[in-house]
Amino acid sequence: MSAQVAPNLVNCPHQTPTCLVTSDVLDSIGNTPLIRLRNVSDETGCDIYAKAEFLNPGGSIEDRIARHIIREAEKRGELKPNSTIMEVTSGNTGIALAMVGAMRGCKVIIVLPKTVSKERRQMIESFGAELRLLDEINDIQSAIADLEIFAESNDEIFLLRQFANPDNIEAHRLTTGVEILRQLRKPIDAFVIGVGRALREHGSKARIGAVEPDESAVLSGDKRGRHGIQGLADGFIPDLVKTDELDQVIRIKTADAIKKAHELSREEGLLVGISSGANVIAATQVAMEMGPGHIIVTVLPDRGERYLSLGV
């Protein structure tokens, strides 16, 4: 008898038998499910969908950019076999880079604030990467500048430059945006997160909303401050963020984001991080502003296990 493929795999363009067997874990990055959030959809009368990026092998949306930037750098000859990959990050990109580096056999050094959760630090080190800690998250910009100077005098250092590297945007244009549009196959009314260009470059007319911590609302023109939504903001506006392309900026308090993350775990079965809570609150606010019958898409950027020590 010939083997038969389950009907749900045959009919799903994003989960075919050919992608279920691989010798490279990086092949499993992307093609994440789009989940309709029942409670907030019922509450608003809209269909609110969330891209389940926490299901990537490294546990976050940053797997996409780490894989793409490294692959493109290899193609251009910028990343050589003896190169050491270095990056300043608030966590998820560091984990993703450590994973990619382990697969590629590259040495990886990650610089991040010591205020990040211990799980994030442990995950980076578990992949074999070296860790260097900053005293404050506000030191990220100065650490980036110092790293640039260091790299200029050391040919073996490859900097990801996630905050300014066009390959960051390209990763989402080629994957995230395409996947969302292909999964829904109908017009999206609003997209709530900071990768709106990934949709607009494919012809979507979706309203784009960026989410930021209320305690450090630099997009809104306020001063940077301490907040607990790790991975959502680093206290400055990266070069890649084009504020004129945003239709609105939504400020979310840390306490509210944590509460919503708890609700997603206990009511939707989604153990996700704090930034996921912030995104869902923002998507709900947009849905209520737009009124019933609209389609809103947001992202669940990472897993919740990496925040358990913080009480999330």
Backbone as CSV, one residue per row, in Angstrom:
resi,resn,N_x,N_y,N_z,CA_x,CA_y,CA_z,C_x,C_y,C_z
1,MET,0.858,-1.202,0.000,0.000,0.000,0.000,0.888,1.244,0.000
2,SER,0.559,2.184,-0.850,1.356,3.408,-0.896,1.011,4.297,0.289
3,ALA,2.021,5.021,0.762,1.800,5.912,1.902,0.889,7.053,1.493
4,GLN,0.013,7.464,2.404,-0.898,8.571,2.135,-0.586,9.728,3.066
5,VAL,-0.717,10.930,2.535,-0.481,12.132,3.317,-1.790,12.594,3.925
6,ALA,-1.741,13.008,5.181,-2.951,13.487,5.846,-3.560,14.630,5.051
7,PRO,-4.901,14.664,4.916,-5.572,15.698,4.116,-5.200,17.112,4.521
8,ASN,-5.017,17.341,5.826,-4.726,18.705,6.253,-3.359,19.173,5.752
9,LEU,-2.437,18.228,5.513,-1.139,18.604,4.973,-1.226,18.858,3.474
10,VAL,-2.041,18.073,2.801,-2.203,18.242,1.357,-2.786,19.606,1.035
11,ASN,-3.740,20.042,1.842,-4.471,21.272,1.551,-3.809,22.525,2.106
12,CYS,-2.762,22.358,2.890,-2.114,23.517,3.504,-0.841,23.868,2.740
13,PRO,-0.784,25.049,2.112,0.390,25.411,1.317,1.618,25.701,2.155
14,HIS,1.452,25.809,3.486,2.576,26.186,4.341,3.139,24.998,5.112
15,GLN,2.529,23.833,4.995,3.006,22.690,5.757,2.935,21.456,4.861
16,THR,3.898,21.342,3.982,3.941,20.234,3.046,4.903,19.181,3.545
17,PRO,4.770,17.924,3.107,5.648,16.860,3.579,7.125,17.158,3.388
18,THR,7.475,17.934,2.353,8.885,18.181,2.081,9.557,19.020,3.155
19,CYS,8.811,19.769,3.932,9.430,20.608,4.955,9.438,19.934,6.320
20,LEU,8.995,18.704,6.394,8.942,18.011,7.675,10.208,17.221,7.968
21,VAL,11.069,17.023,6.965,12.325,16.308,7.145,13.454,17.197,6.648
22,THR,14.440,17.470,7.491,15.534,18.353,7.105,16.769,18.037,7.932
23,SER,17.920,18.376,7.415,19.172,18.213,8.155,19.638,19.541,8.733
24,ASP,18.866,20.590,8.526,19.219,21.931,8.991,18.041,22.519,9.757
25,VAL,18.216,22.721,11.051,17.125,23.242,11.877,16.658,24.609,11.388
26,LEU,17.526,25.339,10.702,17.153,26.664,10.216,16.070,26.602,9.152
27,ASP,15.909,25.438,8.522,14.840,25.272,7.538,13.459,25.301,8.186
28,SER,13.417,25.105,9.507,12.126,25.086,10.202,11.703,26.467,10.682
29,ILE,12.509,27.475,10.386,12.146,28.848,10.744,11.076,29.359,9.779
30,GLY,10.058,29.996,10.332,9.002,30.571,9.508,7.861,29.619,9.255
31,ASN,6.933,30.037,8.381,5.712,29.277,8.111,4.970,28.937,9.400
32,THR,4.937,29.897,10.302,4.257,29.720,11.580,2.747,29.902,11.399
33,PRO,1.951,29.286,12.266,0.488,29.399,12.132,-0.011,30.817,12.392
34,LEU,-1.151,31.119,11.836,-1.877,32.350,12.130,-3.094,31.930,12.946
35,ILE,-3.142,32.358,14.198,-4.155,31.877,15.136,-5.214,32.957,15.390
36,ARG,-6.471,32.591,15.222,-7.557,33.514,15.563,-7.733,33.495,17.072
37,LEU,-7.603,34.659,17.701,-7.744,34.772,19.148,-9.228,34.885,19.484
38,ARG,-9.763,33.840,20.075,-11.212,33.739,20.263,-11.779,34.821,21.169
39,ASN,-11.163,35.004,22.332,-11.754,35.905,23.320,-11.811,37.357,22.842
40,VAL,-10.684,37.879,22.362,-10.683,39.285,21.942,-11.455,39.468,20.634
41,SER,-11.517,38.429,19.815,-12.322,38.511,18.588,-13.803,38.601,18.938
42,ASP,-14.233,37.757,19.862,-15.636,37.789,20.290,-15.970,39.098,20.993
43,GLU,-15.013,39.598,21.764,-15.221,40.832,22.527,-15.400,42.044,21.616
44,THR,-14.673,42.073,20.508,-14.681,43.251,19.634,-15.577,43.107,18.408
45,GLY,-15.964,41.883,18.087,-16.729,41.658,16.870,-15.861,41.655,15.624
46,CYS,-14.557,41.688,15.811,-13.599,41.620,14.704,-12.921,40.252,14.706
47,ASP,-12.241,39.936,13.631,-11.388,38.753,13.608,-9.968,39.211,13.887
48,ILE,-9.471,38.867,15.081,-8.112,39.247,15.464,-7.230,38.008,15.383
49,TYR,-6.262,38.061,14.476,-5.352,36.937,14.262,-3.967,37.282,14.802
50,ALA,-3.266,36.257,15.285,-1.909,36.455,15.790,-0.959,35.466,15.127
51,LYS,0.121,35.972,14.581,1.148,35.134,13.963,1.983,34.514,15.079
52,ALA,1.999,33.182,15.142,2.603,32.463,16.273,4.110,32.315,16.101
53,GLU,4.825,33.429,16.232,6.276,33.427,16.029,7.034,32.728,17.147
54,PHE,6.375,32.511,18.269,7.019,31.785,19.367,7.259,30.326,19.013
55,LEU,6.675,29.848,17.917,6.853,28.460,17.490,8.083,28.260,16.607
56,ASN,8.819,29.311,16.328,10.090,29.159,15.628,11.059,28.366,16.503
57,PRO,12.053,27.688,15.917,12.920,26.801,16.710,13.671,27.491,17.839
58,GLY,14.043,28.762,17.645,14.710,29.506,18.707,13.739,30.221,19.616
59,GLY,12.449,30.088,19.327,11.418,30.613,20.209,10.998,32.046,19.981
60,SER,11.427,32.666,18.867,11.002,34.049,18.651,11.044,34.438,17.179
61,ILE,10.451,35.574,16.892,10.425,36.126,15.539,11.819,36.489,15.049
62,GLU,12.751,36.708,15.988,14.098,37.110,15.600,14.872,35.995,14.910
63,ASP,14.380,34.769,14.982,15.008,33.681,14.220,15.054,34.029,12.740
64,ARG,14.003,34.687,12.269,13.913,35.029,10.848,15.051,35.955,10.419
65,ILE,15.273,37.013,11.206,16.300,37.972,10.791,17.697,37.403,10.983
66,ALA,17.906,36.625,12.039,19.232,36.039,12.267,19.616,35.132,11.102
67,ARG,18.696,34.270,10.700,18.982,33.365,9.582,19.241,34.140,8.293
68,HIS,18.378,35.104,7.998,18.493,35.816,6.721,19.753,36.672,6.657
69,ILE,20.029,37.417,7.723,21.206,38.290,7.715,22.485,37.472,7.595
70,ILE,22.568,36.364,8.328,23.767,35.521,8.272,23.928,34.900,6.888
71,ARG,22.850,34.387,6.326,22.934,33.781,4.991,23.360,34.795,3.935
72,GLU,22.786,35.996,4.001,23.136,37.020,3.019,24.580,37.475,3.193
73,ALA,25.037,37.571,4.435,26.425,37.964,4.696,27.397,36.912,4.175
74,GLU,27.019,35.648,4.294,27.851,34.570,3.753,27.925,34.659,2.233
75,LYS,26.795,34.927,1.597,26.770,35.036,0.131,27.663,36.173,-0.362
76,ARG,27.668,37.276,0.378,28.455,38.445,-0.038,29.918,38.351,0.373
77,GLY,30.252,37.315,1.134,31.625,37.155,1.588,31.972,38.011,2.792
78,GLU,30.974,38.625,3.410,31.212,39.467,4.581,31.450,38.621,5.832
79,LEU,30.793,37.475,5.893,30.962,36.553,7.014,31.828,35.396,6.539
80,LYS,33.035,35.323,7.080,33.997,34.311,6.659,34.008,33.145,7.646
81,PRO,34.579,32.008,7.255,34.592,30.832,8.140,35.227,31.086,9.504
82,ASN,36.194,32.005,9.561,36.870,32.279,10.834,36.295,33.487,11.562
83,SER,35.182,34.015,11.075,34.593,35.212,11.684,33.964,34.915,13.040
84,THR,33.966,35.932,13.897,33.235,35.896,15.160,32.038,36.828,15.031
85,ILE,30.847,36.301,15.255,29.625,37.100,15.166,29.401,37.812,16.492
86,MET,29.200,39.123,16.443,28.915,39.889,17.652,27.676,40.747,17.434
87,GLU,26.930,40.948,18.511,25.751,41.822,18.420,25.344,42.301,19.802
88,VAL,24.851,43.548,19.840,24.237,44.098,21.046,22.737,43.909,20.910
89,THR,22.104,43.348,21.919,20.679,43.023,21.824,20.062,43.000,23.211
90,SER,18.739,43.079,23.255,18.040,42.958,24.538,17.593,41.527,24.797
91,GLY,17.964,40.587,23.920,17.688,39.190,24.247,17.373,38.260,23.106
92,ASN,16.217,38.424,22.471,15.763,37.438,21.492,16.684,37.297,20.285
93,THR,17.209,38.411,19.799,18.136,38.326,18.674,19.398,37.586,19.086
94,GLY,19.801,37.765,20.330,20.969,37.048,20.836,20.756,35.550,20.856
95,ILE,19.578,35.133,21.284,19.254,33.702,21.295,19.251,33.161,19.872
96,ALA,18.609,33.896,18.968,18.534,33.463,17.572,19.917,33.371,16.942
97,LEU,20.761,34.363,17.202,22.119,34.352,16.657,22.938,33.203,17.223
98,ALA,22.776,32.950,18.524,23.501,31.842,19.148,23.109,30.520,18.504
99,MET,21.818,30.366,18.209,21.338,29.146,17.556,21.904,29.019,16.143
100,VAL,21.837,30.106,15.370,22.353,30.084,14.003,23.862,29.840,14.010
101,GLY,24.556,30.482,14.940,25.998,30.292,15.042,26.369,28.862,15.363
102,ALA,25.589,28.233,16.240,25.841,26.830,16.584,25.688,25.946,15.357
103,MET,24.672,26.219,14.558,24.438,25.424,13.348,25.522,25.673,12.308
104,ARG,26.026,26.907,12.240,27.030,27.271,11.244,28.464,27.006,11.719
105,GLY,28.627,26.712,13.004,29.967,26.490,13.536,30.743,27.769,13.755
106,CYS,30.037,28.875,13.986,30.669,30.180,14.197,30.725,30.522,15.684
107,LYS,31.776,31.218,16.075,31.834,31.757,17.427,30.893,32.951,17.507
108,VAL,30.132,33.035,18.590,29.159,34.117,18.756,29.361,34.780,20.113
109,ILE,29.420,36.099,20.120,29.508,36.876,21.361,28.308,37.816,21.405
110,ILE,27.529,37.714,22.466,26.318,38.522,22.613,26.486,39.499,23.775
111,VAL,26.196,40.766,23.507,26.237,41.809,24.530,24.801,42.211,24.836
112,LEU,24.402,42.104,26.098,23.020,42.456,26.453,22.931,42.966,27.881
113,PRO,21.870,43.712,28.208,21.713,44.263,29.553,21.577,43.152,30.594
114,LYS,22.160,43.355,31.748,22.069,42.344,32.801,20.670,42.282,33.402
115,THR,19.819,43.237,33.029,18.448,43.255,33.546,17.534,42.266,32.829
116,VAL,17.987,41.664,31.734,17.127,40.710,31.031,16.954,39.466,31.883
117,SER,15.922,38.698,31.597,15.620,37.510,32.400,16.760,36.504,32.357
118,LYS,16.902,35.752,33.446,17.990,34.769,33.506,17.794,33.671,32.472
119,GLU,16.536,33.389,32.114,16.289,32.367,31.097,16.896,32.767,29.753
120,ARG,16.799,34.034,29.412,17.390,34.499,28.154,18.899,34.286,28.167
121,ARG,19.520,34.657,29.275,20.971,34.473,29.382,21.344,33.001,29.289
122,GLN,20.582,32.165,29.990,20.866,30.731,29.989,20.716,30.129,28.596
123,MET,19.711,30.574,27.860,19.497,30.041,26.516,20.648,30.401,25.582
124,ILE,21.117,31.631,25.673,22.240,32.061,24.833,23.472,31.214,25.117
125,GLU,23.761,31.009,26.392,24.937,30.223,26.772,24.758,28.748,26.438
126,SER,23.514,28.266,26.482,23.255,26.859,26.153,23.595,26.550,24.697
127,PHE,23.476,27.541,23.827,23.846,27.358,22.420,25.349,27.497,22.198
128,GLY,26.093,27.769,23.280,27.548,27.854,23.174,28.091,29.240,22.925
129,ALA,27.233,30.250,22.983,27.684,31.620,22.745,28.273,32.222,24.014
130,GLU,29.139,33.206,23.823,29.735,33.935,24.946,28.854,35.126,25.283
131,LEU,28.731,35.428,26.562,27.827,36.475,27.026,28.609,37.593,27.702
132,ARG,28.281,38.834,27.350,28.849,40.005,28.019,27.694,40.904,28.425
133,LEU,27.677,41.312,29.696,26.521,42.016,30.244,26.760,43.515,30.397
134,LEU,25.722,44.285,30.096,25.718,45.729,30.301,25.022,46.043,31.615
135,ASP,25.414,47.144,32.248,24.792,47.521,33.515,23.345,47.962,33.337
136,GLU,23.062,48.679,32.279,21.728,49.233,32.065,21.294,49.029,30.622
137,ILE,19.977,48.924,30.394,19.473,48.848,29.020,19.754,50.142,28.269
138,ASN,19.873,51.255,29.020,20.175,52.533,28.378,21.591,52.576,27.818
139,ASP,22.415,51.571,28.168,23.776,51.506,27.657,23.844,50.892,26.267
140,ILE,22.709,50.444,25.728,22.724,49.749,24.440,23.305,50.623,23.334
141,GLN,22.882,51.867,23.237,23.387,52.731,22.172,24.890,52.947,22.269
142,SER,25.390,53.191,23.483,26.829,53.386,23.644,27.588,52.091,23.381
143,ALA,26.976,50.953,23.740,27.614,49.660,23.478,27.704,49.397,21.979
144,ILE,26.667,49.797,21.234,26.686,49.645,19.776,27.822,50.472,19.182
145,ALA,27.978,51.704,19.662,29.043,52.579,19.164,30.419,51.996,19.478
146,ASP,30.582,51.480,20.694,31.863,50.878,21.086,32.182,49.658,20.229
147,LEU,31.153,48.874,19.937,31.346,47.662,19.146,31.747,48.008,17.709
148,GLU,31.195,49.081,17.177,31.564,49.523,15.831,33.050,49.882,15.771
149,ILE,33.523,50.589,16.784,34.937,50.970,16.840,35.816,49.727,16.935
150,PHE,35.399,48.784,17.772,36.159,47.544,17.947,36.221,46.753,16.642
151,ALA,35.106,46.687,15.928,35.046,45.907,14.689,35.911,46.518,13.590
152,GLU,36.051,47.855,13.608,36.862,48.525,12.587,38.317,48.081,12.629
153,SER,38.783,47.718,13.806,40.186,47.321,13.960,40.362,45.808,14.053
154,ASN,39.294,45.064,13.800,39.365,43.603,13.895,38.590,42.988,12.733
155,ASP,39.315,42.508,11.739,38.683,41.971,10.534,37.899,40.690,10.785
156,GLU,38.157,40.032,11.906,37.485,38.763,12.172,36.102,38.948,12.794
157,ILE,35.764,40.187,13.137,34.472,40.462,13.775,33.420,40.772,12.712
158,PHE,32.290,40.082,12.804,31.139,40.393,11.951,30.012,40.893,12.838
159,LEU,29.552,42.113,12.580,28.449,42.700,13.345,27.142,42.524,12.581
160,LEU,26.121,42.057,13.285,24.815,41.876,12.651,24.180,43.216,12.292
161,ARG,24.342,44.198,13.183,23.766,45.543,13.010,22.254,45.472,12.760
162,GLN,21.558,44.755,13.635,20.129,44.514,13.426,19.306,45.793,13.343
163,PHE,19.740,46.849,14.025,18.946,48.076,14.070,19.097,48.934,12.812
164,ALA,20.087,48.615,11.973,20.331,49.420,10.776,20.493,48.584,9.515
165,ASN,20.485,47.284,9.639,20.750,46.398,8.505,19.499,46.215,7.643
166,PRO,19.536,46.610,6.377,18.364,46.452,5.500,17.910,45.002,5.358
167,ASP,18.818,44.059,5.585,18.436,42.649,5.506,17.424,42.275,6.586
168,ASN,17.367,43.064,7.648,16.362,42.858,8.697,14.964,43.021,8.097
169,ILE,14.746,44.144,7.427,13.461,44.403,6.774,13.200,43.382,5.673
170,GLU,14.251,43.057,4.930,14.109,42.124,3.813,13.648,40.750,4.290
171,ALA,14.123,40.329,5.457,13.721,39.025,5.998,12.213,38.952,6.174
172,HIS,11.623,40.029,6.678,10.172,40.046,6.887,9.412,40.238,5.574
173,ARG,9.994,40.992,4.659,9.334,41.181,3.361,9.241,39.860,2.601
174,LEU,10.306,39.072,2.685,10.356,37.813,1.948,9.588,36.680,2.620
175,THR,9.401,36.780,3.931,8.781,35.657,4.652,7.529,36.059,5.418
176,THR,7.669,36.851,6.455,6.539,37.162,7.337,5.353,37.754,6.585
177,GLY,5.623,38.797,5.814,4.537,39.451,5.084,3.867,38.538,4.083
178,VAL,4.674,37.797,3.325,4.134,36.866,2.325,3.260,35.812,2.987
179,GLU,3.750,35.265,4.091,3.008,34.205,4.784,1.645,34.690,5.265
180,ILE,1.610,35.861,5.879,0.350,36.383,6.419,-0.674,36.593,5.305
181,LEU,-0.251,37.221,4.234,-1.171,37.488,3.124,-1.651,36.199,2.472
182,ARG,-0.762,35.222,2.374,-1.135,33.959,1.747,-2.024,33.127,2.671
183,GLN,-1.782,33.228,3.973,-2.589,32.460,4.923,-4.023,32.966,4.982
184,LEU,-4.202,34.277,5.015,-5.555,34.830,5.143,-6.299,34.861,3.813
185,ARG,-5.596,35.192,2.752,-6.194,35.263,1.411,-7.384,36.230,1.343
186,LYS,-7.354,37.246,2.181,-8.379,38.292,2.126,-7.778,39.569,2.701
187,PRO,-8.345,40.722,2.386,-7.753,41.989,2.810,-7.637,42.110,4.328
188,ILE,-6.519,42.663,4.769,-6.283,42.921,6.189,-6.550,44.397,6.448
189,ASP,-7.320,44.677,7.480,-7.673,46.066,7.777,-6.629,46.771,8.633
190,ALA,-5.950,46.024,9.503,-4.928,46.643,10.350,-3.887,45.609,10.750
191,PHE,-2.646,46.065,10.811,-1.534,45.219,11.237,-0.849,45.934,12.384
192,VAL,-0.800,45.283,13.548,-0.339,45.954,14.760,0.988,45.369,15.227
193,ILE,2.067,45.960,14.778,3.452,45.661,15.174,4.349,46.496,14.276
194,GLY,5.652,46.393,14.444,6.555,47.292,13.730,7.126,46.806,12.424
195,VAL,6.521,45.824,11.757,7.067,45.366,10.475,6.041,45.594,9.368
196,GLY,5.399,46.754,9.406,4.329,47.042,8.464,4.744,47.037,7.010
197,ARG,5.994,47.427,6.730,6.453,47.447,5.345,6.396,46.067,4.700
198,ALA,6.497,45.021,5.532,6.457,43.659,5.000,5.134,43.386,4.306
199,LEU,4.074,44.077,4.735,2.772,43.923,4.089,2.592,44.938,2.967
200,ARG,2.950,46.176,3.236,2.693,47.235,2.259,3.466,47.018,0.961
201,GLU,4.642,46.438,1.049,5.416,46.205,-0.165,4.805,45.103,-1.017
202,HIS,3.812,44.408,-0.465,3.100,43.395,-1.238,1.700,43.880,-1.615
203,GLY,1.488,45.185,-1.510,0.242,45.765,-1.977,-0.857,45.884,-0.941
204,SER,-0.591,45.472,0.291,-1.622,45.575,1.319,-1.852,47.037,1.698
205,LYS,-3.105,47.393,1.921,-3.451,48.746,2.349,-3.812,48.784,3.832
206,ALA,-3.324,47.795,4.568,-3.643,47.690,5.990,-3.146,48.907,6.763
207,ARG,-3.931,49.301,7.728,-3.528,50.341,8.672,-2.397,49.772,9.534
208,ILE,-1.315,50.526,9.711,-0.145,50.036,10.436,-0.048,50.724,11.794
209,GLY,-0.033,49.920,12.848,0.108,50.445,14.197,1.348,49.893,14.868
210,ALA,2.176,50.775,15.421,3.367,50.351,16.162,3.055,50.358,17.650
211,VAL,3.634,49.416,18.359,3.392,49.281,19.797,4.666,49.649,20.549
212,GLU,4.525,50.423,21.620,5.689,50.758,22.435,5.290,50.846,23.908
213,PRO,6.264,50.663,24.824,5.965,50.745,26.257,5.567,52.168,26.641
214,ASP,4.542,52.300,27.419,4.110,53.621,27.870,5.199,54.296,28.702
215,GLU,5.999,53.476,29.401,7.040,54.008,30.274,8.277,54.480,29.503
216,SER,8.367,54.124,28.229,9.523,54.517,27.415,9.045,54.787,25.990
217,ALA,8.177,55.771,25.864,7.470,56.015,24.602,8.254,56.958,23.693
218,VAL,9.383,56.492,23.193,10.237,57.350,22.367,9.614,57.630,20.997
219,LEU,8.838,56.695,20.472,8.160,56.937,19.193,7.144,58.064,19.315
220,SER,6.601,58.210,20.521,5.608,59.257,20.775,6.254,60.585,21.149
221,GLY,7.593,60.598,21.213,8.300,61.832,21.525,8.682,61.992,22.976
222,ASP,8.378,61.006,23.816,8.740,61.075,25.225,10.177,60.593,25.434
223,LYS,10.689,60.836,26.630,12.028,60.362,26.967,11.995,58.860,27.244
224,ARG,13.133,58.221,27.030,13.220,56.801,27.342,13.186,56.608,28.845
225,GLY,12.668,55.478,29.255,12.584,55.179,30.679,12.610,53.678,30.898
226,ARG,12.582,53.288,32.148,12.585,51.864,32.477,11.212,51.256,32.190
227,HIS,11.225,50.071,31.622,9.974,49.350,31.392,10.264,47.860,31.448
228,GLY,9.208,47.064,31.501,9.391,45.626,31.645,8.941,44.807,30.459
229,ILE,8.705,45.455,29.318,8.270,44.716,28.123,9.511,44.382,27.300
230,GLN,10.248,43.386,27.759,11.509,43.040,27.121,11.303,42.662,25.656
231,GLY,12.163,43.224,24.809,12.099,42.926,23.388,11.251,43.892,22.590
232,LEU,10.513,44.761,23.270,9.620,45.670,22.545,10.285,46.991,22.194
233,ALA,11.165,47.483,23.065,11.820,48.762,22.797,13.143,48.810,23.538
234,ASP,14.129,49.441,22.911,15.463,49.531,23.503,15.846,50.965,23.844
235,GLY,14.848,51.839,23.941,15.113,53.194,24.397,15.545,54.169,23.324
236,PHE,15.500,53.762,22.059,15.828,54.676,20.969,15.088,54.223,19.713
237,ILE,15.037,55.099,18.718,14.354,54.764,17.464,15.397,54.270,16.460
238,PRO,15.378,52.991,16.103,16.358,52.454,15.156,16.250,53.112,13.786
239,ASP,17.347,53.094,13.048,17.366,53.688,11.707,16.334,53.047,10.785
240,LEU,16.044,51.769,11.012,15.129,51.049,10.133,13.669,51.441,10.324
241,VAL,13.354,52.066,11.446,11.963,52.445,11.722,11.650,53.770,11.037
242,LYS,10.725,53.736,10.113,10.296,54.940,9.400,8.971,55.402,9.999
243,THR,9.057,56.388,10.872,7.865,56.820,11.605,6.778,57.372,10.686
244,ASP,7.176,57.892,9.513,6.168,58.437,8.604,5.344,57.339,7.932
245,GLU,5.763,56.084,8.083,5.017,54.968,7.510,4.019,54.374,8.507
246,LEU,4.026,54.900,9.729,3.119,54.405,10.762,1.836,55.225,10.774
247,ASP,0.712,54.542,10.846,-0.568,55.238,10.934,-0.883,55.650,12.366
248,GLN,-0.350,54.908,13.319,-0.543,55.267,14.719,0.473,54.544,15.587
249,VAL,0.699,55.105,16.764,1.566,54.493,17.772,0.723,54.236,19.008
250,ILE,0.776,53.022,19.517,-0.067,52.624,20.644,0.813,52.355,21.856
251,ARG,0.540,53.059,22.935,1.334,52.936,24.163,0.669,51.948,25.109
252,ILE,1.463,51.008,25.603,0.950,49.969,26.495,1.780,49.927,27.772
253,LYS,1.117,49.916,28.915,1.802,49.831,30.201,2.307,48.402,30.443
254,THR,3.460,48.305,31.095,4.063,46.998,31.375,3.119,46.096,32.150
255,ALA,2.497,46.634,33.193,1.602,45.818,34.029,0.448,45.250,33.214
256,ASP,-0.080,46.040,32.300,-1.184,45.565,31.457,-0.713,44.477,30.493
257,ALA,0.498,44.642,29.966,1.045,43.645,29.042,1.263,42.309,29.745
258,ILE,1.763,42.366,30.971,1.975,41.135,31.748,0.644,40.451,32.037
259,LYS,-0.349,41.242,32.426,-1.675,40.685,32.704,-2.256,40.002,31.466
260,LYS,-2.119,40.640,30.315,-2.655,40.056,29.081,-1.888,38.788,28.693
261,ALA,-0.587,38.769,28.922,0.192,37.555,28.646,-0.309,36.398,29.500
262,HIS,-0.640,36.690,30.766,-1.223,35.665,31.639,-2.548,35.168,31.066
263,GLU,-3.374,36.095,30.612,-4.683,35.722,30.058,-4.532,34.854,28.811
264,LEU,-3.581,35.184,27.965,-3.360,34.393,26.752,-2.955,32.965,27.095
265,SER,-2.189,32.827,28.158,-1.771,31.496,28.596,-2.943,30.705,29.159
266,ARG,-3.726,31.327,30.016,-4.772,30.613,30.749,-6.096,30.502,29.996
267,GLU,-6.321,31.407,29.056,-7.602,31.399,28.342,-7.492,30.943,26.888
268,GLU,-6.298,31.085,26.301,-6.115,30.703,24.896,-5.120,29.552,24.735
269,GLY,-4.473,29.159,25.849,-3.479,28.089,25.777,-2.196,28.501,25.094
270,LEU,-1.892,29.795,25.120,-0.704,30.322,24.445,0.273,30.865,25.480
271,LEU,1.330,30.111,25.762,2.335,30.541,26.730,3.332,31.449,26.015
272,VAL,3.051,32.733,26.043,3.828,33.701,25.269,4.403,34.775,26.181
273,GLY,5.301,35.587,25.611,5.989,36.597,26.384,5.210,37.884,26.584
274,ILE,5.867,38.819,27.267,5.228,40.075,27.652,4.880,40.928,26.436
275,SER,5.760,40.957,25.445,5.479,41.765,24.254,4.266,41.238,23.494
276,SER,4.008,39.937,23.600,2.798,39.377,22.989,1.561,39.963,23.649
277,GLY,1.612,40.084,24.975,0.503,40.696,25.693,0.269,42.121,25.242
278,ALA,1.369,42.871,25.072,1.257,44.259,24.616,0.644,44.328,23.220
279,ASN,1.095,43.453,22.327,0.582,43.468,20.954,-0.909,43.151,20.891
280,VAL,-1.340,42.198,21.706,-2.752,41.806,21.685,-3.629,42.919,22.254
281,ILE,-3.166,43.583,23.305,-3.917,44.732,23.831,-4.055,45.800,22.745
282,ALA,-2.948,46.092,22.076,-2.965,47.114,21.030,-3.888,46.716,19.883
283,ALA,-3.840,45.452,19.484,-4.711,44.972,18.406,-6.174,45.087,18.804
284,THR,-6.457,44.817,20.073,-7.826,44.924,20.576,-8.298,46.374,20.551
285,GLN,-7.419,47.287,20.954,-7.766,48.710,20.919,-8.071,49.170,19.496
286,VAL,-7.249,48.741,18.548,-7.469,49.113,17.146,-8.789,48.538,16.645
287,ALA,-9.068,47.299,17.024,-10.324,46.657,16.608,-11.529,47.423,17.138
288,MET,-11.445,47.871,18.380,-12.555,48.619,18.973,-12.717,49.978,18.296
289,GLU,-11.597,50.588,17.900,-11.663,51.869,17.193,-12.295,51.708,15.812
290,MET,-11.951,50.618,15.131,-12.421,50.407,13.759,-13.846,49.878,13.702
291,GLY,-14.252,49.172,14.755,-15.607,48.639,14.801,-15.700,47.214,14.300
292,PRO,-16.826,46.543,14.572,-17.012,45.134,14.203,-16.838,44.882,12.703
293,GLY,-16.434,43.649,12.408,-16.345,43.218,11.019,-14.996,43.395,10.360
294,HIS,-14.017,43.913,11.085,-12.702,44.139,10.500,-11.742,42.983,10.821
295,ILE,-10.688,42.911,10.043,-9.658,41.886,10.238,-8.383,42.567,10.723
296,ILE,-7.947,42.163,11.908,-6.753,42.735,12.525,-5.722,41.619,12.685
297,VAL,-4.473,41.912,12.359,-3.397,40.931,12.522,-2.317,41.503,13.425
298,THR,-1.839,40.688,14.347,-0.710,41.070,15.186,0.248,39.885,15.269
299,VAL,1.245,40.000,16.126,2.281,38.972,16.227,2.502,38.601,17.685
300,LEU,2.716,37.318,17.924,3.142,36.825,19.235,4.641,36.556,19.097
301,PRO,5.493,37.523,19.482,6.916,37.463,19.138,7.728,36.348,19.771
302,ASP,7.410,35.972,21.031,8.270,34.958,21.649,7.546,34.132,22.701
303,ARG,8.240,33.112,23.192,7.689,32.183,24.170,7.699,32.775,25.570
304,GLY,6.799,32.270,26.398,6.702,32.773,27.756,7.666,32.143,28.733
305,GLU,8.236,30.972,28.391,9.128,30.298,29.333,10.326,31.153,29.715
306,ARG,10.759,32.026,28.816,11.962,32.814,29.080,11.706,33.985,30.018
307,TYR,10.470,34.090,30.556,10.145,35.162,31.492,9.610,34.639,32.825
308,LEU,9.635,33.340,33.023,9.038,32.766,34.228,9.703,33.284,35.503
309,SER,11.004,33.541,35.445,11.703,34.043,36.633,11.278,35.462,36.986
310,LEU,10.619,36.137,36.038,10.131,37.499,36.280,8.691,37.508,36.769
311,GLY,8.127,36.307,36.971,6.759,36.207,37.457,5.720,36.252,36.370
312,VAL,6.136,36.045,35.133,5.190,36.067,34.006,4.723,34.654,33.698
